[in-house]
Amino acid sequence: MSSKLPRASRALVLHKSPADRSPPYHDIAVKEQLIPALQAGQVLVKIAAAAFNHRELWIRKGLYPRIAFGSVLGADGTGTVVAAADAADPLLQQRVFLTPMRGWESNPDGPESRFGTLGGAAFPPLGTFTEYVVVDRGEVIATPAHLTDEQAAAWPLAGVTAWRCVIARAPGTRASVLITGIGGGVALQALQLCRAMGADVYVTSGSQAKIDRAVALGARGGVLYSDADWPAALGVLLTRDKCTHLDAVIDSAGDEILRKTGGVLKLGGRVVCYGMTAAPTVSMSMREVMRNQQLIGTAMGSRADLHAATAFLAAHRLVPVVAAVLSGLGVEAAEEGFEMMKRGAQFGKIVIRVADLDGASACGEARL
């Protein structure tokens, strides 16, 4: 590594909460860490922007598996390759984003080996809420030219999850789709992907303002899930649009989603569940069995999925929705992001700008 390159990197690190804090809510702190020497096939990425996912909030609440204290948080990050083990590496000075998954190459059914997601875990021992990170060069993907760093940071984890929901689990480029919980990163990416494929999209939300914004992005309409009769209201929307049925539901809530949508879901239709925020189970009755309706679980996706999704995003010039950009890799900005996620009012992803456009660190002077 050149003497002009940094020896250490500031990072947002997870610390265990005091034993008397109930319920637990783990602490965060900015810590300087040594940057490991580059090995063959590795590159050094200067992080420009990193995005929050709800998994970071669940980690702080102690509700996520295999939490590793002392680890760097963050699964989504974008930046520039500033050094490489191979001095002639074509990635040098190129904008890239990090792949958030490890252990899942291309198998359509699931990971081929031990699976892990960046940030807050012992495997892999990496996170994106940092100034610099060393990764294998195969673990970065070129940032589409039409995206800013903040927009690119909002893409990887939500994008690959949405892609798998839409392509691998609910295939069909001409369909009528319901997406629940619009406003979250995955739901918004699914909306954009479905619209780019020609599907008619309906949404649910707890906020009429979010429904209105989804309609502005191309949704046909939406209903408030806080209304007890929202399935009937959805049926009215479908009738208005002369739509006889839904082909698929992309859901993040769980609970009674099959029962509530079964009456407007086609025979053999699919409910694709990528989360269970309303309840940790999904009810399924003989009624759905007799209708050949399917409940399919999905979680994240493979590296091949992310490459395919990114190529589609670039070809259609889709732009991930960013709700807010916070300045600086520090505890104050990070806590602001966590508080926004707790309130759940954001429409799109929350992003931290780690480095300024001129290359200066947002939390101190540049070390280059």
Short mmCIF file of C-alpha atoms in Angstrom, two decimals:
data_model
loop_
_atom_site.label_atom_id
_atom_site.label_comp_id
_atom_site.label_asym_id
_atom_site.label_seq_id
_atom_site.Cartn_x
_atom_site.Cartn_y
_atom_site.Cartn_z
CA MET A 1 0.00 0.00 0.00
CA SER A 2 1.28 3.43 -0.95
CA SER A 3 2.51 5.69 1.86
CA LYS A 4 -0.06 8.24 0.66
CA LEU A 5 -2.90 5.90 1.51
CA PRO A 6 -4.52 5.79 4.95
CA ARG A 7 -3.38 3.45 7.67
CA ALA A 8 -6.60 3.71 9.68
CA SER A 9 -10.29 4.30 9.12
CA ARG A 10 -12.99 5.74 11.34
CA ALA A 11 -15.99 3.44 11.62
CA LEU A 12 -19.34 3.20 13.40
CA VAL A 13 -19.01 0.27 15.78
CA LEU A 14 -21.60 -1.67 17.79
CA HIS A 15 -21.22 -2.00 21.58
CA LYS A 16 -23.31 -4.08 23.97
CA SER A 17 -25.81 -2.14 26.04
CA PRO A 18 -25.52 -2.11 29.85
CA ALA A 19 -27.04 -5.15 31.53
CA ASP A 20 -29.57 -3.01 33.40
CA ARG A 21 -30.98 -1.45 30.23
CA SER A 22 -34.38 -3.01 29.57
CA PRO A 23 -35.33 -3.63 26.88
CA PRO A 24 -31.81 -3.82 25.49
CA TYR A 25 -30.74 -1.21 22.97
CA HIS A 26 -27.12 -1.56 22.02
CA ASP A 27 -24.82 1.44 21.80
CA ILE A 28 -22.83 2.83 18.88
CA ALA A 29 -19.51 4.66 18.85
CA VAL A 30 -17.05 5.94 16.28
CA LYS A 31 -13.77 4.08 16.54
CA GLU A 32 -10.57 4.27 14.53
CA GLN A 33 -9.48 0.92 13.15
CA LEU A 34 -6.35 -0.16 11.30
CA ILE A 35 -6.82 -0.87 7.60
CA PRO A 36 -5.45 -4.32 6.72
CA ALA A 37 -2.78 -4.65 4.04
CA LEU A 38 -4.13 -5.50 0.60
CA GLN A 39 -3.86 -9.14 -0.38
CA ALA A 40 -3.94 -10.57 -3.89
CA GLY A 41 -7.28 -9.89 -5.56
CA GLN A 42 -8.31 -7.17 -3.11
CA VAL A 43 -9.16 -3.48 -3.48
CA LEU A 44 -9.45 -0.55 -1.08
CA VAL A 45 -12.71 1.39 -1.35
CA LYS A 46 -13.08 4.91 -0.02
CA ILE A 47 -16.71 5.00 1.12
CA ALA A 48 -18.67 8.03 -0.09
CA ALA A 49 -22.14 7.12 1.19
CA ALA A 50 -23.76 4.37 3.26
CA ALA A 51 -27.45 3.58 3.71
CA PHE A 52 -29.46 2.36 6.65
CA ASN A 53 -31.51 -0.82 6.59
CA HIS A 54 -33.99 -1.86 9.26
CA ARG A 55 -31.67 -4.74 10.12
CA GLU A 56 -29.37 -2.21 11.85
CA LEU A 57 -32.25 -1.14 14.07
CA TRP A 58 -33.12 -4.76 14.83
CA ILE A 59 -29.47 -5.41 15.64
CA ARG A 60 -29.43 -2.54 18.14
CA LYS A 61 -32.63 -3.92 19.70
CA GLY A 62 -31.02 -7.36 20.02
CA LEU A 63 -33.59 -8.90 17.66
CA TYR A 64 -31.22 -10.13 14.96
CA PRO A 65 -29.25 -13.41 14.88
CA ARG A 66 -25.47 -13.70 15.31
CA ILE A 67 -24.87 -10.14 16.51
CA ALA A 68 -21.17 -9.37 16.93
CA PHE A 69 -20.22 -6.60 19.36
CA GLY A 70 -17.23 -4.58 18.25
CA SER A 71 -18.18 -5.02 14.60
CA VAL A 72 -18.80 -2.24 12.07
CA LEU A 73 -22.44 -1.59 11.17
CA GLY A 74 -23.88 -1.15 7.68
CA ALA A 75 -24.67 -3.43 4.73
CA ASP A 76 -25.02 -0.85 1.95
CA GLY A 77 -22.19 1.39 0.80
CA THR A 78 -20.77 3.03 -2.28
CA GLY A 79 -17.50 4.75 -3.01
CA THR A 80 -14.37 4.81 -5.15
CA VAL A 81 -11.62 2.22 -5.52
CA VAL A 82 -8.51 4.12 -4.42
CA ALA A 83 -6.00 1.26 -4.26
CA ALA A 84 -5.66 -2.29 -5.52
CA ALA A 85 -3.26 -5.18 -5.01
CA ASP A 86 -2.77 -5.10 -8.77
CA ALA A 87 -1.40 -1.66 -9.66
CA ALA A 88 -2.94 -1.98 -13.15
CA ASP A 89 -6.39 -3.01 -11.92
CA PRO A 90 -9.03 -1.39 -14.18
CA LEU A 91 -11.21 -0.79 -11.11
CA LEU A 92 -8.83 1.88 -9.83
CA GLN A 93 -10.56 5.26 -9.50
CA GLN A 94 -13.88 3.70 -10.51
CA ARG A 95 -17.10 4.28 -8.58
CA VAL A 96 -18.45 1.04 -7.12
CA PHE A 97 -20.86 -0.27 -4.53
CA LEU A 98 -20.28 -3.22 -2.23
CA THR A 99 -22.21 -6.48 -2.51
CA PRO A 100 -23.96 -6.93 0.85
CA MET A 101 -24.11 -10.74 0.81
CA ARG A 102 -21.53 -13.48 1.26
CA GLY A 103 -21.95 -17.19 0.54
CA TRP A 104 -24.66 -16.91 -2.12
CA GLU A 105 -23.28 -16.90 -5.63
CA SER A 106 -26.02 -17.90 -8.07
CA ASN A 107 -28.14 -20.81 -6.83
CA PRO A 108 -31.79 -19.85 -7.45
CA ASP A 109 -32.97 -21.73 -4.37
CA GLY A 110 -30.67 -20.32 -1.70
CA PRO A 111 -27.08 -19.86 -0.51
CA GLU A 112 -24.55 -22.47 -1.57
CA SER A 113 -22.50 -22.12 1.61
CA ARG A 114 -22.36 -20.26 4.90
CA PHE A 115 -24.42 -17.11 4.37
CA GLY A 116 -23.83 -13.70 5.88
CA THR A 117 -24.70 -10.05 5.39
CA LEU A 118 -22.32 -7.14 5.90
CA GLY A 119 -22.55 -5.15 9.11
CA GLY A 120 -23.00 -6.05 12.76
CA ALA A 121 -22.05 -9.71 12.48
CA ALA A 122 -18.95 -11.85 12.92
CA PHE A 123 -19.35 -13.13 9.34
CA PRO A 124 -18.43 -11.37 7.22
CA PRO A 125 -16.30 -9.11 9.47
CA LEU A 126 -17.05 -6.00 7.42
CA GLY A 127 -19.44 -3.07 7.50
CA THR A 128 -20.10 -0.04 5.31
CA PHE A 129 -20.40 2.67 7.98
CA THR A 130 -16.72 3.39 7.65
CA GLU A 131 -14.34 5.66 5.75
CA TYR A 132 -12.40 2.87 4.02
CA VAL A 133 -12.91 -0.85 3.55
CA VAL A 134 -10.79 -3.62 2.02
CA VAL A 135 -12.76 -6.18 0.01
CA ASP A 136 -12.18 -8.83 -2.62
CA ARG A 137 -12.54 -7.16 -6.01
CA GLY A 138 -15.35 -9.58 -6.90
CA GLU A 139 -17.39 -8.10 -4.05
CA VAL A 140 -17.84 -4.73 -5.74
CA ILE A 141 -20.05 -3.79 -8.70
CA ALA A 142 -19.63 -0.73 -10.90
CA THR A 143 -22.02 2.04 -9.92
CA PRO A 144 -24.43 2.88 -12.77
CA ALA A 145 -23.38 6.22 -14.22
CA HIS A 146 -26.80 7.85 -13.84
CA LEU A 147 -26.81 7.43 -10.05
CA THR A 148 -25.29 9.69 -7.42
CA ASP A 149 -23.35 8.07 -4.59
CA GLU A 150 -26.32 8.54 -2.26
CA GLN A 151 -28.72 6.92 -4.72
CA ALA A 152 -26.32 4.04 -5.33
CA ALA A 153 -25.93 3.47 -1.58
CA ALA A 154 -29.71 3.07 -1.36
CA TRP A 155 -29.72 0.29 -3.95
CA PRO A 156 -27.92 -3.00 -3.12
CA LEU A 157 -29.72 -4.81 -0.28
CA ALA A 158 -33.19 -3.45 -1.02
CA GLY A 159 -32.64 -3.80 -4.74
CA VAL A 160 -31.59 -7.44 -4.70
CA THR A 161 -34.38 -8.34 -2.26
CA ALA A 162 -36.99 -6.65 -4.47
CA TRP A 163 -35.53 -8.23 -7.61
CA ARG A 164 -35.81 -11.70 -6.13
CA CYS A 165 -39.39 -10.99 -5.03
CA VAL A 166 -40.39 -9.78 -8.48
CA ILE A 167 -38.34 -12.04 -10.77
CA ALA A 168 -37.58 -15.27 -8.94
CA ARG A 169 -40.67 -15.52 -6.76
CA ALA A 170 -43.43 -13.67 -8.63
CA PRO A 171 -42.35 -13.83 -12.27
CA GLY A 172 -44.27 -12.15 -15.04
CA THR A 173 -43.70 -8.84 -16.74
CA ARG A 174 -47.41 -8.17 -17.38
CA ALA A 175 -49.33 -8.58 -14.16
CA SER A 176 -51.37 -6.92 -11.45
CA VAL A 177 -49.39 -6.75 -8.24
CA LEU A 178 -50.12 -5.58 -4.70
CA ILE A 179 -47.12 -4.28 -2.73
CA THR A 180 -47.71 -3.81 0.98
CA GLY A 181 -46.05 -1.25 3.25
CA ILE A 182 -45.05 1.21 0.55
CA GLY A 183 -42.40 3.67 1.70
CA GLY A 184 -39.80 1.11 2.75
CA GLY A 185 -36.76 0.54 0.58
CA VAL A 186 -37.68 -2.94 -0.69
CA ALA A 187 -41.31 -2.02 -1.38
CA LEU A 188 -40.28 1.06 -3.37
CA GLN A 189 -37.70 -0.87 -5.37
CA ALA A 190 -40.33 -3.53 -6.10
CA LEU A 191 -42.72 -0.81 -7.28
CA GLN A 192 -40.13 0.61 -9.66
CA LEU A 193 -39.13 -2.81 -10.99
CA CYS A 194 -42.73 -3.90 -11.54
CA ARG A 195 -43.63 -0.68 -13.31
CA ALA A 196 -40.56 -0.95 -15.56
CA MET A 197 -41.75 -4.45 -16.49
CA GLY A 198 -45.21 -3.21 -17.38
CA ALA A 199 -47.15 -4.42 -14.34
CA ASP A 200 -50.11 -2.60 -12.81
CA VAL A 201 -49.20 -1.94 -9.18
CA TYR A 202 -51.39 -1.29 -6.16
CA VAL A 203 -50.04 -0.49 -2.71
CA THR A 204 -50.95 -0.37 0.96
CA SER A 205 -49.65 2.03 3.58
CA GLY A 206 -50.54 3.52 6.92
CA SER A 207 -50.18 6.97 5.36
CA GLN A 208 -52.23 8.54 2.58
CA ALA A 209 -49.29 10.81 1.81
CA LYS A 210 -47.14 7.75 1.06
CA ILE A 211 -49.85 6.30 -1.15
CA ASP A 212 -50.02 9.59 -3.06
CA ARG A 213 -46.25 9.56 -3.54
CA ALA A 214 -46.42 5.95 -4.74
CA VAL A 215 -49.06 6.94 -7.29
CA ALA A 216 -46.71 9.70 -8.46
CA LEU A 217 -44.12 6.96 -9.04
CA GLY A 218 -46.56 4.96 -11.16
CA ALA A 219 -48.80 2.96 -8.82
CA ARG A 220 -52.43 2.68 -9.94
CA GLY A 221 -53.72 3.36 -6.43
CA GLY A 222 -53.56 2.30 -2.83
CA VAL A 223 -55.45 1.65 0.38
CA LEU A 224 -54.79 2.36 4.05
CA TYR A 225 -54.02 -0.86 5.91
CA SER A 226 -55.13 0.86 9.11
CA ASP A 227 -58.71 0.62 7.81
CA ALA A 228 -60.31 -2.65 8.86
CA ASP A 229 -62.05 -3.05 5.49
CA TRP A 230 -58.99 -2.33 3.33
CA PRO A 231 -59.38 -5.59 1.32
CA ALA A 232 -62.84 -4.40 0.23
CA ALA A 233 -61.41 -0.99 -0.67
CA LEU A 234 -58.75 -2.73 -2.73
CA GLY A 235 -61.46 -4.67 -4.52
CA VAL A 236 -63.17 -1.39 -5.40
CA LEU A 237 -59.92 -0.10 -6.93
CA LEU A 238 -59.52 -3.26 -8.99
CA THR A 239 -63.10 -3.02 -10.24
CA ARG A 240 -62.57 0.64 -11.13
CA ASP A 241 -59.60 -0.36 -13.29
CA LYS A 242 -61.48 -3.32 -14.82
CA CYS A 243 -58.92 -5.62 -13.23
CA THR A 244 -60.37 -9.04 -12.44
CA HIS A 245 -57.73 -10.19 -10.00
CA LEU A 246 -54.23 -9.77 -8.58
CA ASP A 247 -51.53 -12.01 -9.97
CA ALA A 248 -49.24 -11.60 -6.97
CA VAL A 249 -48.79 -9.91 -3.61
CA ILE A 250 -45.36 -8.76 -2.45
CA ASP A 251 -45.63 -8.52 1.32
CA SER A 252 -43.56 -7.42 4.30
CA ALA A 253 -46.20 -7.75 7.02
CA GLY A 254 -47.15 -11.41 7.34
CA ASP A 255 -50.04 -12.22 9.69
CA GLU A 256 -53.38 -12.53 7.81
CA ILE A 257 -52.17 -11.32 4.41
CA LEU A 258 -53.29 -14.51 2.63
CA ARG A 259 -56.78 -14.39 4.14
CA LYS A 260 -57.17 -10.68 3.43
CA THR A 261 -56.05 -10.82 -0.19
CA GLY A 262 -57.24 -14.33 -1.10
CA GLY A 263 -60.55 -13.08 -2.48
CA VAL A 264 -58.86 -10.87 -5.09
CA LEU A 265 -55.82 -13.07 -5.75
CA LYS A 266 -56.13 -15.25 -8.84
CA LEU A 267 -56.28 -19.04 -8.73
CA GLY A 268 -52.67 -20.14 -8.38
CA GLY A 269 -51.62 -16.62 -7.41
CA ARG A 270 -48.61 -16.01 -5.22
CA VAL A 271 -48.03 -14.17 -1.98
CA VAL A 272 -44.30 -13.47 -1.72
CA CYS A 273 -43.31 -12.66 1.85
CA TYR A 274 -39.95 -11.04 2.57
CA GLY A 275 -40.72 -9.86 6.11
CA MET A 276 -43.19 -10.18 8.95
CA THR A 277 -43.56 -6.82 10.66
CA ALA A 278 -47.20 -7.34 11.68
CA ALA A 279 -46.79 -10.85 13.10
CA PRO A 280 -44.10 -13.57 13.02
CA THR A 281 -46.42 -16.01 11.24
CA VAL A 282 -48.66 -16.11 8.18
CA SER A 283 -52.02 -17.88 8.39
CA MET A 284 -52.96 -20.25 5.60
CA SER A 285 -56.27 -22.11 5.42
CA MET A 286 -57.81 -24.82 3.28
CA ARG A 287 -59.49 -22.06 1.27
CA GLU A 288 -56.11 -21.00 -0.13
CA VAL A 289 -55.17 -24.63 -0.73
CA MET A 290 -58.32 -25.20 -2.78
CA ARG A 291 -57.51 -22.10 -4.81
CA ASN A 292 -53.97 -23.33 -5.43
CA GLN A 293 -52.68 -20.07 -4.00
CA GLN A 294 -49.06 -20.12 -2.95
CA LEU A 295 -47.19 -18.61 -0.01
CA ILE A 296 -43.50 -18.16 -0.84
CA GLY A 297 -40.80 -16.90 1.48
CA THR A 298 -37.77 -15.04 0.22
CA ALA A 299 -34.80 -13.35 1.84
CA MET A 300 -32.33 -11.15 0.04
CA GLY A 301 -30.71 -12.77 -3.05
CA SER A 302 -27.54 -13.97 -4.72
CA ARG A 303 -24.62 -12.06 -6.19
CA ALA A 304 -25.89 -13.11 -9.64
CA ASP A 305 -29.30 -11.66 -8.76
CA LEU A 306 -27.69 -8.35 -7.80
CA HIS A 307 -25.70 -8.18 -11.03
CA ALA A 308 -28.85 -8.86 -13.07
CA ALA A 309 -30.89 -6.36 -11.06
CA THR A 310 -28.22 -3.68 -11.47
CA ALA A 311 -28.06 -4.22 -15.22
CA PHE A 312 -31.86 -3.80 -15.37
CA LEU A 313 -31.71 -0.68 -13.20
CA ALA A 314 -29.05 0.83 -15.47
CA ALA A 315 -30.90 -0.07 -18.68
CA HIS A 316 -34.15 1.50 -17.43
CA ARG A 317 -32.37 4.34 -15.60
CA LEU A 318 -34.27 3.64 -12.40
CA VAL A 319 -33.36 5.84 -9.45
CA PRO A 320 -33.71 4.49 -5.88
CA VAL A 321 -35.75 6.80 -3.67
CA VAL A 322 -33.70 8.56 -0.99
CA ALA A 323 -35.68 9.97 1.93
CA ALA A 324 -32.87 11.87 3.65
CA VAL A 325 -29.13 12.42 3.42
CA LEU A 326 -27.35 12.89 6.74
CA SER A 327 -23.92 14.48 6.84
CA GLY A 328 -20.88 12.89 8.43
CA LEU A 329 -19.86 9.55 9.84
CA GLY A 330 -20.56 10.35 13.47
CA VAL A 331 -22.76 9.20 16.32
CA GLU A 332 -25.01 12.27 16.10
CA ALA A 333 -25.88 11.73 12.44
CA ALA A 334 -26.26 7.98 12.95
CA GLU A 335 -28.62 8.43 15.89
CA GLU A 336 -30.70 10.81 13.78
CA GLY A 337 -31.02 8.06 11.19
CA PHE A 338 -32.03 5.50 13.79
CA GLU A 339 -34.66 7.84 15.21
CA MET A 340 -36.10 8.36 11.73
CA MET A 341 -36.39 4.60 11.29
CA LYS A 342 -38.10 4.25 14.67
CA ARG A 343 -40.71 6.82 13.65
CA GLY A 344 -41.23 5.08 10.32
CA ALA A 345 -42.30 8.26 8.55
CA GLN A 346 -39.64 8.19 5.82
CA PHE A 347 -40.43 7.46 2.18
CA GLY A 348 -37.31 5.81 0.82
CA LYS A 349 -33.87 5.12 2.20
CA ILE A 350 -31.93 7.08 4.80
CA VAL A 351 -28.34 7.68 3.72
CA ILE A 352 -25.22 8.99 5.45
CA ARG A 353 -22.75 10.89 3.27
CA VAL A 354 -19.42 9.68 4.60
CA ALA A 355 -17.14 11.72 2.31
CA ASP A 356 -17.62 15.02 0.54
CA LEU A 357 -17.55 15.21 -3.24
CA ASP A 358 -14.11 16.83 -3.22
CA GLY A 359 -12.67 13.84 -1.42
CA ALA A 360 -12.48 15.39 2.06
CA SER A 361 -13.77 13.24 4.85
CA ALA A 362 -17.04 14.45 6.34
CA CYS A 363 -15.78 13.62 9.80
CA GLY A 364 -12.31 15.07 9.51
CA GLU A 365 -9.55 15.87 7.08
CA ALA A 366 -8.90 13.47 4.25
CA ARG A 367 -6.07 11.03 4.85
CA LEU A 368 -5.17 10.58 1.19
#
